């Protein structure tokens, strides 16, 4: 995911309805954010709870509490907070995104797509929404729709490794192995520790493409590197394909 967690660190957040929020609610919200940044999630929820008691319309406190619950894997409770926040601020694209993101990890992919559609309508250039919608389409095996979303992401950031990985996997599923091989090569040039890409490029070279005089050397080298990087099954693949 493209810097998403760090991008949501609660530093310099804005206060909704600043003229109506009680001063103490603002203080508790700041305490909540500071505790979140210190990864003191349970303490952070207590501060946000207090902020919401003092000002039930404090959208930031409700939103942040929901995101903290995501960090604690309390996904269903997080959805409730995001729904409450959206009832107060229905045009907040980030909350729609967080709701879609949470549904993705609940494996409720159709609901994720619905929320992410709303986020994209409100903020088309926020590519994290497009990326997670693509991942949701991918999980539903809607490969063309998924590929379109990942291509949209890559138009904005051609070097986004996670989007490239998703794209390479779809190429493989569609039996477009040359494109998959080229994409895995691009990923490796950007991330030399990407064991998944070394493994898949090696397998494609050795079992499908078999192109070039030195394809065996290159493919086996990829599997060896994937093994050294700890990728599951890489060692077995190396033994089967390269120990002849």
PDB file of C-alpha atoms in Angstrom:
ATOM      1  CA  UNK A   1       0.000   0.000   0.000  1.00  0.00           C
ATOM      2  CA  UNK A   2       1.331   3.354  -1.028  1.00  0.00           C
ATOM      3  CA  UNK A   3       2.475   5.021   2.175  1.00  0.00           C
ATOM      4  CA  UNK A   4      -1.064   4.801   3.457  1.00  0.00           C
ATOM      5  CA  UNK A   5      -0.437   4.179   7.134  1.00  0.00           C
ATOM      6  CA  UNK A   6       2.100   6.975   7.451  1.00  0.00           C
ATOM      7  CA  UNK A   7      -0.101   9.275   5.391  1.00  0.00           C
ATOM      8  CA  UNK A   8      -2.817   8.873   7.977  1.00  0.00           C
ATOM      9  CA  UNK A   9      -0.674   9.734  10.974  1.00  0.00           C
ATOM     10  CA  UNK A  10      -2.742  12.219  12.874  1.00  0.00           C
ATOM     11  CA  UNK A  11      -0.477  15.229  12.698  1.00  0.00           C
ATOM     12  CA  UNK A  12      -1.815  18.619  11.791  1.00  0.00           C
ATOM     13  CA  UNK A  13      -5.374  17.344  11.391  1.00  0.00           C
ATOM     14  CA  UNK A  14      -8.159  19.886  10.937  1.00  0.00           C
ATOM     15  CA  UNK A  15     -10.969  20.373  13.428  1.00  0.00           C
ATOM     16  CA  UNK A  16     -14.483  20.168  12.035  1.00  0.00           C
ATOM     17  CA  UNK A  17     -16.953  22.727  13.302  1.00  0.00           C
ATOM     18  CA  UNK A  18     -14.270  24.520  15.250  1.00  0.00           C
ATOM     19  CA  UNK A  19     -16.595  27.331  16.333  1.00  0.00           C
ATOM     20  CA  UNK A  20     -18.991  24.892  18.040  1.00  0.00           C
ATOM     21  CA  UNK A  21     -16.670  22.275  19.505  1.00  0.00           C
ATOM     22  CA  UNK A  22     -16.017  22.568  23.199  1.00  0.00           C
ATOM     23  CA  UNK A  23     -12.467  23.461  24.109  1.00  0.00           C
ATOM     24  CA  UNK A  24     -12.061  20.372  26.253  1.00  0.00           C
ATOM     25  CA  UNK A  25     -13.198  18.154  23.386  1.00  0.00           C
ATOM     26  CA  UNK A  26     -10.450  19.637  21.237  1.00  0.00           C
ATOM     27  CA  UNK A  27      -7.906  18.905  23.947  1.00  0.00           C
ATOM     28  CA  UNK A  28      -9.073  15.293  24.287  1.00  0.00           C
ATOM     29  CA  UNK A  29      -8.949  14.903  20.507  1.00  0.00           C
ATOM     30  CA  UNK A  30      -5.357  16.126  20.468  1.00  0.00           C
ATOM     31  CA  UNK A  31      -4.546  13.679  23.269  1.00  0.00           C
ATOM     32  CA  UNK A  32      -6.153  10.925  21.198  1.00  0.00           C
ATOM     33  CA  UNK A  33      -4.020  11.815  18.176  1.00  0.00           C
ATOM     34  CA  UNK A  34      -0.829  11.940  20.231  1.00  0.00           C
ATOM     35  CA  UNK A  35      -1.562   8.552  21.785  1.00  0.00           C
ATOM     36  CA  UNK A  36      -2.282   7.128  18.325  1.00  0.00           C
ATOM     37  CA  UNK A  37       1.041   8.388  17.007  1.00  0.00           C
ATOM     38  CA  UNK A  38       2.741   6.754  19.994  1.00  0.00           C
ATOM     39  CA  UNK A  39       0.900   3.508  19.069  1.00  0.00           C
ATOM     40  CA  UNK A  40      -0.901   3.581  22.413  1.00  0.00           C
ATOM     41  CA  UNK A  41      -4.120   2.565  20.725  1.00  0.00           C
ATOM     42  CA  UNK A  42      -6.257   1.625  23.730  1.00  0.00           C
ATOM     43  CA  UNK A  43      -5.337   4.848  25.501  1.00  0.00           C
ATOM     44  CA  UNK A  44      -6.078   6.752  22.304  1.00  0.00           C
ATOM     45  CA  UNK A  45      -9.588   5.296  22.151  1.00  0.00           C
ATOM     46  CA  UNK A  46     -10.231   6.442  25.713  1.00  0.00           C
ATOM     47  CA  UNK A  47      -9.247   9.993  24.792  1.00  0.00           C
ATOM     48  CA  UNK A  48     -11.421   9.916  21.670  1.00  0.00           C
ATOM     49  CA  UNK A  49     -14.331   8.517  23.692  1.00  0.00           C
ATOM     50  CA  UNK A  50     -14.042  11.487  26.018  1.00  0.00           C
ATOM     51  CA  UNK A  51     -13.826  13.936  23.116  1.00  0.00           C
ATOM     52  CA  UNK A  52     -17.022  12.486  21.638  1.00  0.00           C
ATOM     53  CA  UNK A  53     -18.833  12.635  24.979  1.00  0.00           C
ATOM     54  CA  UNK A  54     -17.966  16.321  25.211  1.00  0.00           C
ATOM     55  CA  UNK A  55     -18.973  16.996  21.603  1.00  0.00           C
ATOM     56  CA  UNK A  56     -21.040  14.253  19.918  1.00  0.00           C
ATOM     57  CA  UNK A  57     -20.657  16.055  16.573  1.00  0.00           C
ATOM     58  CA  UNK A  58     -16.866  15.952  16.636  1.00  0.00           C
ATOM     59  CA  UNK A  59     -16.381  14.181  13.304  1.00  0.00           C
ATOM     60  CA  UNK A  60     -12.606  14.043  13.627  1.00  0.00           C
ATOM     61  CA  UNK A  61     -12.808  12.220  16.948  1.00  0.00           C
ATOM     62  CA  UNK A  62     -15.289   9.679  15.572  1.00  0.00           C
ATOM     63  CA  UNK A  63     -13.247   9.194  12.397  1.00  0.00           C
ATOM     64  CA  UNK A  64      -9.978   8.803  14.274  1.00  0.00           C
ATOM     65  CA  UNK A  65     -11.515   6.391  16.767  1.00  0.00           C
ATOM     66  CA  UNK A  66     -12.686   4.291  13.837  1.00  0.00           C
ATOM     67  CA  UNK A  67      -9.211   4.237  12.336  1.00  0.00           C
ATOM     68  CA  UNK A  68      -7.676   3.248  15.663  1.00  0.00           C
ATOM     69  CA  UNK A  69     -10.110   0.328  15.792  1.00  0.00           C
ATOM     70  CA  UNK A  70      -8.886  -0.712  12.338  1.00  0.00           C
ATOM     71  CA  UNK A  71      -5.363  -0.798  13.775  1.00  0.00           C
ATOM     72  CA  UNK A  72      -6.702  -3.048  16.545  1.00  0.00           C
ATOM     73  CA  UNK A  73      -8.422  -5.290  13.940  1.00  0.00           C
ATOM     74  CA  UNK A  74     -11.818  -4.334  15.367  1.00  0.00           C
ATOM     75  CA  UNK A  75     -13.180  -3.966  11.868  1.00  0.00           C
ATOM     76  CA  UNK A  76     -16.925  -4.183  12.535  1.00  0.00           C
ATOM     77  CA  UNK A  77     -16.737  -1.588  15.293  1.00  0.00           C
ATOM     78  CA  UNK A  78     -14.661   0.609  12.999  1.00  0.00           C
ATOM     79  CA  UNK A  79     -17.372   0.453  10.316  1.00  0.00           C
ATOM     80  CA  UNK A  80     -19.907   1.699  12.881  1.00  0.00           C
ATOM     81  CA  UNK A  81     -17.701   4.704  13.635  1.00  0.00           C
ATOM     82  CA  UNK A  82     -17.172   5.485   9.958  1.00  0.00           C
ATOM     83  CA  UNK A  83     -20.932   5.281   9.351  1.00  0.00           C
ATOM     84  CA  UNK A  84     -21.542   7.666  12.242  1.00  0.00           C
ATOM     85  CA  UNK A  85     -18.874  10.054  10.966  1.00  0.00           C
ATOM     86  CA  UNK A  86     -20.364   9.955   7.461  1.00  0.00           C
ATOM     87  CA  UNK A  87     -23.817  10.731   8.830  1.00  0.00           C
ATOM     88  CA  UNK A  88     -22.280  13.999  10.045  1.00  0.00           C
ATOM     89  CA  UNK A  89     -19.966  14.614   7.074  1.00  0.00           C
ATOM     90  CA  UNK A  90     -21.159  12.605   4.038  1.00  0.00           C
ATOM     91  CA  UNK A  91     -18.771  14.347   1.620  1.00  0.00           C
ATOM     92  CA  UNK A  92     -15.582  13.296   3.394  1.00  0.00           C
ATOM     93  CA  UNK A  93     -13.735  11.173   0.831  1.00  0.00           C
ATOM     94  CA  UNK A  94     -11.158   9.947   3.340  1.00  0.00           C
ATOM     95  CA  UNK A  95     -13.820   8.434   5.577  1.00  0.00           C
ATOM     96  CA  UNK A  96     -15.434   6.727   2.582  1.00  0.00           C
ATOM     97  CA  UNK A  97     -11.979   5.387   1.718  1.00  0.00           C
ATOM     98  CA  UNK A  98     -11.337   4.121   5.241  1.00  0.00           C
ATOM     99  CA  UNK A  99     -14.720   2.419   5.256  1.00  0.00           C
ATOM    100  CA  UNK A 100     -13.931   0.719   1.935  1.00  0.00           C
ATOM    101  CA  UNK A 101     -10.455  -0.223   3.163  1.00  0.00           C
ATOM    102  CA  UNK A 102     -11.992  -1.794   6.270  1.00  0.00           C
ATOM    103  CA  UNK A 103     -14.562  -3.735   4.256  1.00  0.00           C
ATOM    104  CA  UNK A 104     -11.693  -5.056   2.123  1.00  0.00           C
ATOM    105  CA  UNK A 105     -10.049  -6.561   5.201  1.00  0.00           C
ATOM    106  CA  UNK A 106     -13.421  -7.947   6.288  1.00  0.00           C
ATOM    107  CA  UNK A 107     -13.402  -9.697   2.877  1.00  0.00           C
ATOM    108  CA  UNK A 108     -16.677  -7.976   2.018  1.00  0.00           C
ATOM    109  CA  UNK A 109     -15.419  -6.921  -1.375  1.00  0.00           C
ATOM    110  CA  UNK A 110     -18.674  -5.724  -2.923  1.00  0.00           C
ATOM    111  CA  UNK A 111     -19.263  -3.407   0.034  1.00  0.00           C
ATOM    112  CA  UNK A 112     -15.661  -2.255  -0.249  1.00  0.00           C
ATOM    113  CA  UNK A 113     -16.209  -1.365  -3.901  1.00  0.00           C
ATOM    114  CA  UNK A 114     -19.373   0.579  -3.057  1.00  0.00           C
ATOM    115  CA  UNK A 115     -17.582   2.696  -0.451  1.00  0.00           C
ATOM    116  CA  UNK A 116     -14.538   3.189  -2.639  1.00  0.00           C
ATOM    117  CA  UNK A 117     -16.769   4.267  -5.534  1.00  0.00           C
ATOM    118  CA  UNK A 118     -18.034   7.063  -3.297  1.00  0.00           C
ATOM    119  CA  UNK A 119     -14.502   8.038  -2.318  1.00  0.00           C
ATOM    120  CA  UNK A 120     -13.436   8.159  -5.975  1.00  0.00           C
ATOM    121  CA  UNK A 121     -16.448  10.277  -6.961  1.00  0.00           C
ATOM    122  CA  UNK A 122     -15.501  12.780  -4.283  1.00  0.00           C
ATOM    123  CA  UNK A 123     -11.729  12.725  -4.925  1.00  0.00           C
ATOM    124  CA  UNK A 124     -10.830  11.060  -8.248  1.00  0.00           C
ATOM    125  CA  UNK A 125      -7.084  11.657  -7.911  1.00  0.00           C
ATOM    126  CA  UNK A 126      -6.784   9.974  -4.489  1.00  0.00           C
ATOM    127  CA  UNK A 127      -5.234   6.836  -5.888  1.00  0.00           C
ATOM    128  CA  UNK A 128      -5.342   4.774  -2.695  1.00  0.00           C
ATOM    129  CA  UNK A 129      -9.100   4.537  -3.284  1.00  0.00           C
ATOM    130  CA  UNK A 130      -8.555   3.363  -6.858  1.00  0.00           C
ATOM    131  CA  UNK A 131      -5.898   0.881  -5.723  1.00  0.00           C
ATOM    132  CA  UNK A 132      -8.101  -0.771  -3.106  1.00  0.00           C
ATOM    133  CA  UNK A 133     -11.043  -0.852  -5.476  1.00  0.00           C
ATOM    134  CA  UNK A 134      -8.757  -2.641  -7.925  1.00  0.00           C
ATOM    135  CA  UNK A 135      -7.735  -5.116  -5.228  1.00  0.00           C
ATOM    136  CA  UNK A 136     -11.407  -5.704  -4.428  1.00  0.00           C
ATOM    137  CA  UNK A 137     -12.209  -6.324  -8.096  1.00  0.00           C
ATOM    138  CA  UNK A 138      -9.220  -8.683  -8.216  1.00  0.00           C
ATOM    139  CA  UNK A 139     -10.525 -10.659  -5.232  1.00  0.00           C
ATOM    140  CA  UNK A 140     -13.855 -11.013  -7.046  1.00  0.00           C
ATOM    141  CA  UNK A 141     -11.948 -12.207 -10.138  1.00  0.00           C
ATOM    142  CA  UNK A 142     -13.164  -9.202 -12.141  1.00  0.00           C
ATOM    143  CA  UNK A 143      -9.789  -8.977 -13.795  1.00  0.00           C
ATOM    144  CA  UNK A 144     -10.504  -6.381 -16.474  1.00  0.00           C
ATOM    145  CA  UNK A 145     -11.959  -3.931 -13.968  1.00  0.00           C
ATOM    146  CA  UNK A 146      -9.080  -4.586 -11.601  1.00  0.00           C
ATOM    147  CA  UNK A 147      -6.517  -4.045 -14.348  1.00  0.00           C
ATOM    148  CA  UNK A 148      -8.156  -0.767 -15.353  1.00  0.00           C
ATOM    149  CA  UNK A 149      -7.869   0.515 -11.797  1.00  0.00           C
ATOM    150  CA  UNK A 150      -4.237  -0.516 -11.440  1.00  0.00           C
ATOM    151  CA  UNK A 151      -3.409   1.088 -14.778  1.00  0.00           C
ATOM    152  CA  UNK A 152      -5.024   4.307 -13.540  1.00  0.00           C
ATOM    153  CA  UNK A 153      -2.812   4.166 -10.449  1.00  0.00           C
ATOM    154  CA  UNK A 154       0.302   3.561 -12.539  1.00  0.00           C
ATOM    155  CA  UNK A 155      -0.453   6.506 -14.814  1.00  0.00           C
ATOM    156  CA  UNK A 156      -0.104   8.716 -11.750  1.00  0.00           C
ATOM    157  CA  UNK A 157       2.780   6.785 -10.175  1.00  0.00           C
ATOM    158  CA  UNK A 158       4.527   4.454 -12.662  1.00  0.00           C
ATOM    159  CA  UNK A 159       6.842   3.134  -9.947  1.00  0.00           C
ATOM    160  CA  UNK A 160       4.196   2.014  -7.461  1.00  0.00           C
ATOM    161  CA  UNK A 161       5.459  -1.487  -6.655  1.00  0.00           C
ATOM    162  CA  UNK A 162       2.248  -2.809  -5.098  1.00  0.00           C
ATOM    163  CA  UNK A 163       0.208  -1.785  -8.149  1.00  0.00           C
ATOM    164  CA  UNK A 164       2.807  -3.330 -10.457  1.00  0.00           C
ATOM    165  CA  UNK A 165       2.647  -6.606  -8.518  1.00  0.00           C
ATOM    166  CA  UNK A 166      -1.130  -6.732  -8.861  1.00  0.00           C
ATOM    167  CA  UNK A 167      -0.782  -5.999 -12.578  1.00  0.00           C
ATOM    168  CA  UNK A 168       1.821  -8.739 -13.067  1.00  0.00           C
ATOM    169  CA  UNK A 169      -0.379 -11.282 -11.317  1.00  0.00           C
ATOM    170  CA  UNK A 170      -3.316 -10.387 -13.562  1.00  0.00           C
ATOM    171  CA  UNK A 171      -1.110 -10.729 -16.644  1.00  0.00           C
ATOM    172  CA  UNK A 172      -0.183 -14.214 -15.431  1.00  0.00           C
ATOM    173  CA  UNK A 173      -3.812 -15.167 -14.803  1.00  0.00           C
ATOM    174  CA  UNK A 174      -4.653 -13.978 -18.316  1.00  0.00           C
ATOM    175  CA  UNK A 175      -1.752 -16.066 -19.684  1.00  0.00           C
ATOM    176  CA  UNK A 176       0.026 -12.922 -20.902  1.00  0.00           C
ATOM    177  CA  UNK A 177       3.318 -14.279 -19.664  1.00  0.00           C
ATOM    178  CA  UNK A 178       5.637 -11.976 -21.601  1.00  0.00           C
ATOM    179  CA  UNK A 179       3.906  -8.952 -20.081  1.00  0.00           C
ATOM    180  CA  UNK A 180       4.015 -10.598 -16.669  1.00  0.00           C
ATOM    181  CA  UNK A 181       7.739 -11.281 -17.064  1.00  0.00           C
ATOM    182  CA  UNK A 182       8.408  -7.692 -18.130  1.00  0.00           C
ATOM    183  CA  UNK A 183       6.416  -6.353 -15.194  1.00  0.00           C
ATOM    184  CA  UNK A 184       8.183  -8.581 -12.670  1.00  0.00           C
ATOM    185  CA  UNK A 185      11.479  -7.329 -14.131  1.00  0.00           C
ATOM    186  CA  UNK A 186      10.327  -3.742 -13.619  1.00  0.00           C
ATOM    187  CA  UNK A 187       9.379  -4.523 -10.027  1.00  0.00           C
ATOM    188  CA  UNK A 188      12.783  -6.063  -9.324  1.00  0.00           C
ATOM    189  CA  UNK A 189      14.498  -2.972 -10.711  1.00  0.00           C
ATOM    190  CA  UNK A 190      12.523  -0.910  -8.182  1.00  0.00           C
ATOM    191  CA  UNK A 191      12.695  -3.343  -5.258  1.00  0.00           C
ATOM    192  CA  UNK A 192      15.656  -5.704  -5.235  1.00  0.00           C
ATOM    193  CA  UNK A 193      14.271  -7.515  -2.166  1.00  0.00           C
ATOM    194  CA  UNK A 194      10.952  -8.456  -3.761  1.00  0.00           C
ATOM    195  CA  UNK A 195      11.106 -12.221  -3.366  1.00  0.00           C
ATOM    196  CA  UNK A 196       7.651 -12.735  -4.874  1.00  0.00           C
ATOM    197  CA  UNK A 197       8.754 -11.187  -8.165  1.00  0.00           C
ATOM    198  CA  UNK A 198      12.037 -13.121  -8.323  1.00  0.00           C
ATOM    199  CA  UNK A 199      10.140 -16.362  -7.727  1.00  0.00           C
ATOM    200  CA  UNK A 200       7.465 -15.713 -10.323  1.00  0.00           C
ATOM    201  CA  UNK A 201       9.878 -14.423 -12.938  1.00  0.00           C
ATOM    202  CA  UNK A 202      12.038 -17.496 -12.433  1.00  0.00           C
ATOM    203  CA  UNK A 203       9.120 -19.903 -12.766  1.00  0.00           C
ATOM    204  CA  UNK A 204       7.835 -18.133 -15.887  1.00  0.00           C
ATOM    205  CA  UNK A 205      11.270 -18.235 -17.516  1.00  0.00           C
ATOM    206  CA  UNK A 206      11.890 -21.882 -16.705  1.00  0.00           C
ATOM    207  CA  UNK A 207       8.477 -23.416 -17.351  1.00  0.00           C
ATOM    208  CA  UNK A 208       6.665 -21.208 -19.868  1.00  0.00           C
ATOM    209  CA  UNK A 209       8.720 -18.729 -21.875  1.00  0.00           C
ATOM    210  CA  UNK A 210      11.992 -20.667 -22.135  1.00  0.00           C
ATOM    211  CA  UNK A 211      13.406 -17.852 -24.247  1.00  0.00           C
ATOM    212  CA  UNK A 212      17.050 -16.966 -24.842  1.00  0.00           C
ATOM    213  CA  UNK A 213      20.157 -19.087 -24.683  1.00  0.00           C
ATOM    214  CA  UNK A 214      20.647 -18.369 -20.997  1.00  0.00           C
ATOM    215  CA  UNK A 215      17.032 -18.544 -19.815  1.00  0.00           C
ATOM    216  CA  UNK A 216      17.858 -21.492 -17.553  1.00  0.00           C
ATOM    217  CA  UNK A 217      20.709 -19.614 -15.903  1.00  0.00           C
ATOM    218  CA  UNK A 218      18.541 -16.535 -15.392  1.00  0.00           C
ATOM    219  CA  UNK A 219      15.545 -18.495 -14.162  1.00  0.00           C
ATOM    220  CA  UNK A 220      17.571 -20.536 -11.706  1.00  0.00           C
ATOM    221  CA  UNK A 221      19.318 -17.398 -10.485  1.00  0.00           C
ATOM    222  CA  UNK A 222      15.911 -15.863  -9.777  1.00  0.00           C
ATOM    223  CA  UNK A 223      14.778 -18.913  -7.819  1.00  0.00           C
ATOM    224  CA  UNK A 224      18.019 -18.957  -5.857  1.00  0.00           C
ATOM    225  CA  UNK A 225      17.588 -15.294  -4.924  1.00  0.00           C
ATOM    226  CA  UNK A 226      13.940 -15.912  -3.986  1.00  0.00           C
ATOM    227  CA  UNK A 227      15.117 -18.762  -1.757  1.00  0.00           C
ATOM    228  CA  UNK A 228      17.728 -16.556  -0.100  1.00  0.00           C
ATOM    229  CA  UNK A 229      15.051 -13.912   0.480  1.00  0.00           C
ATOM    230  CA  UNK A 230      12.908 -16.525   2.213  1.00  0.00           C
ATOM    231  CA  UNK A 231      10.077 -16.896  -0.276  1.00  0.00           C
ATOM    232  CA  UNK A 232       7.947 -20.013   0.439  1.00  0.00           C
ATOM    233  CA  UNK A 233       8.289 -22.832  -2.119  1.00  0.00           C
ATOM    234  CA  UNK A 234      11.255 -21.169  -3.825  1.00  0.00           C
ATOM    235  CA  UNK A 235      13.656 -23.781  -2.488  1.00  0.00           C
ATOM    236  CA  UNK A 236      11.436 -26.638  -3.687  1.00  0.00           C
ATOM    237  CA  UNK A 237      11.058 -25.017  -7.103  1.00  0.00           C
ATOM    238  CA  UNK A 238      14.831 -24.606  -7.341  1.00  0.00           C
ATOM    239  CA  UNK A 239      15.371 -28.272  -6.486  1.00  0.00           C
ATOM    240  CA  UNK A 240      12.812 -29.415  -9.053  1.00  0.00           C
ATOM    241  CA  UNK A 241      13.770 -27.101 -11.916  1.00  0.00           C
ATOM    242  CA  UNK A 242      17.472 -26.437 -11.443  1.00  0.00           C
ATOM    243  CA  UNK A 243      19.034 -29.532  -9.880  1.00  0.00           C
ATOM    244  CA  UNK A 244      19.121 -31.627 -13.018  1.00  0.00           C
TER     245      UNK A 244
END
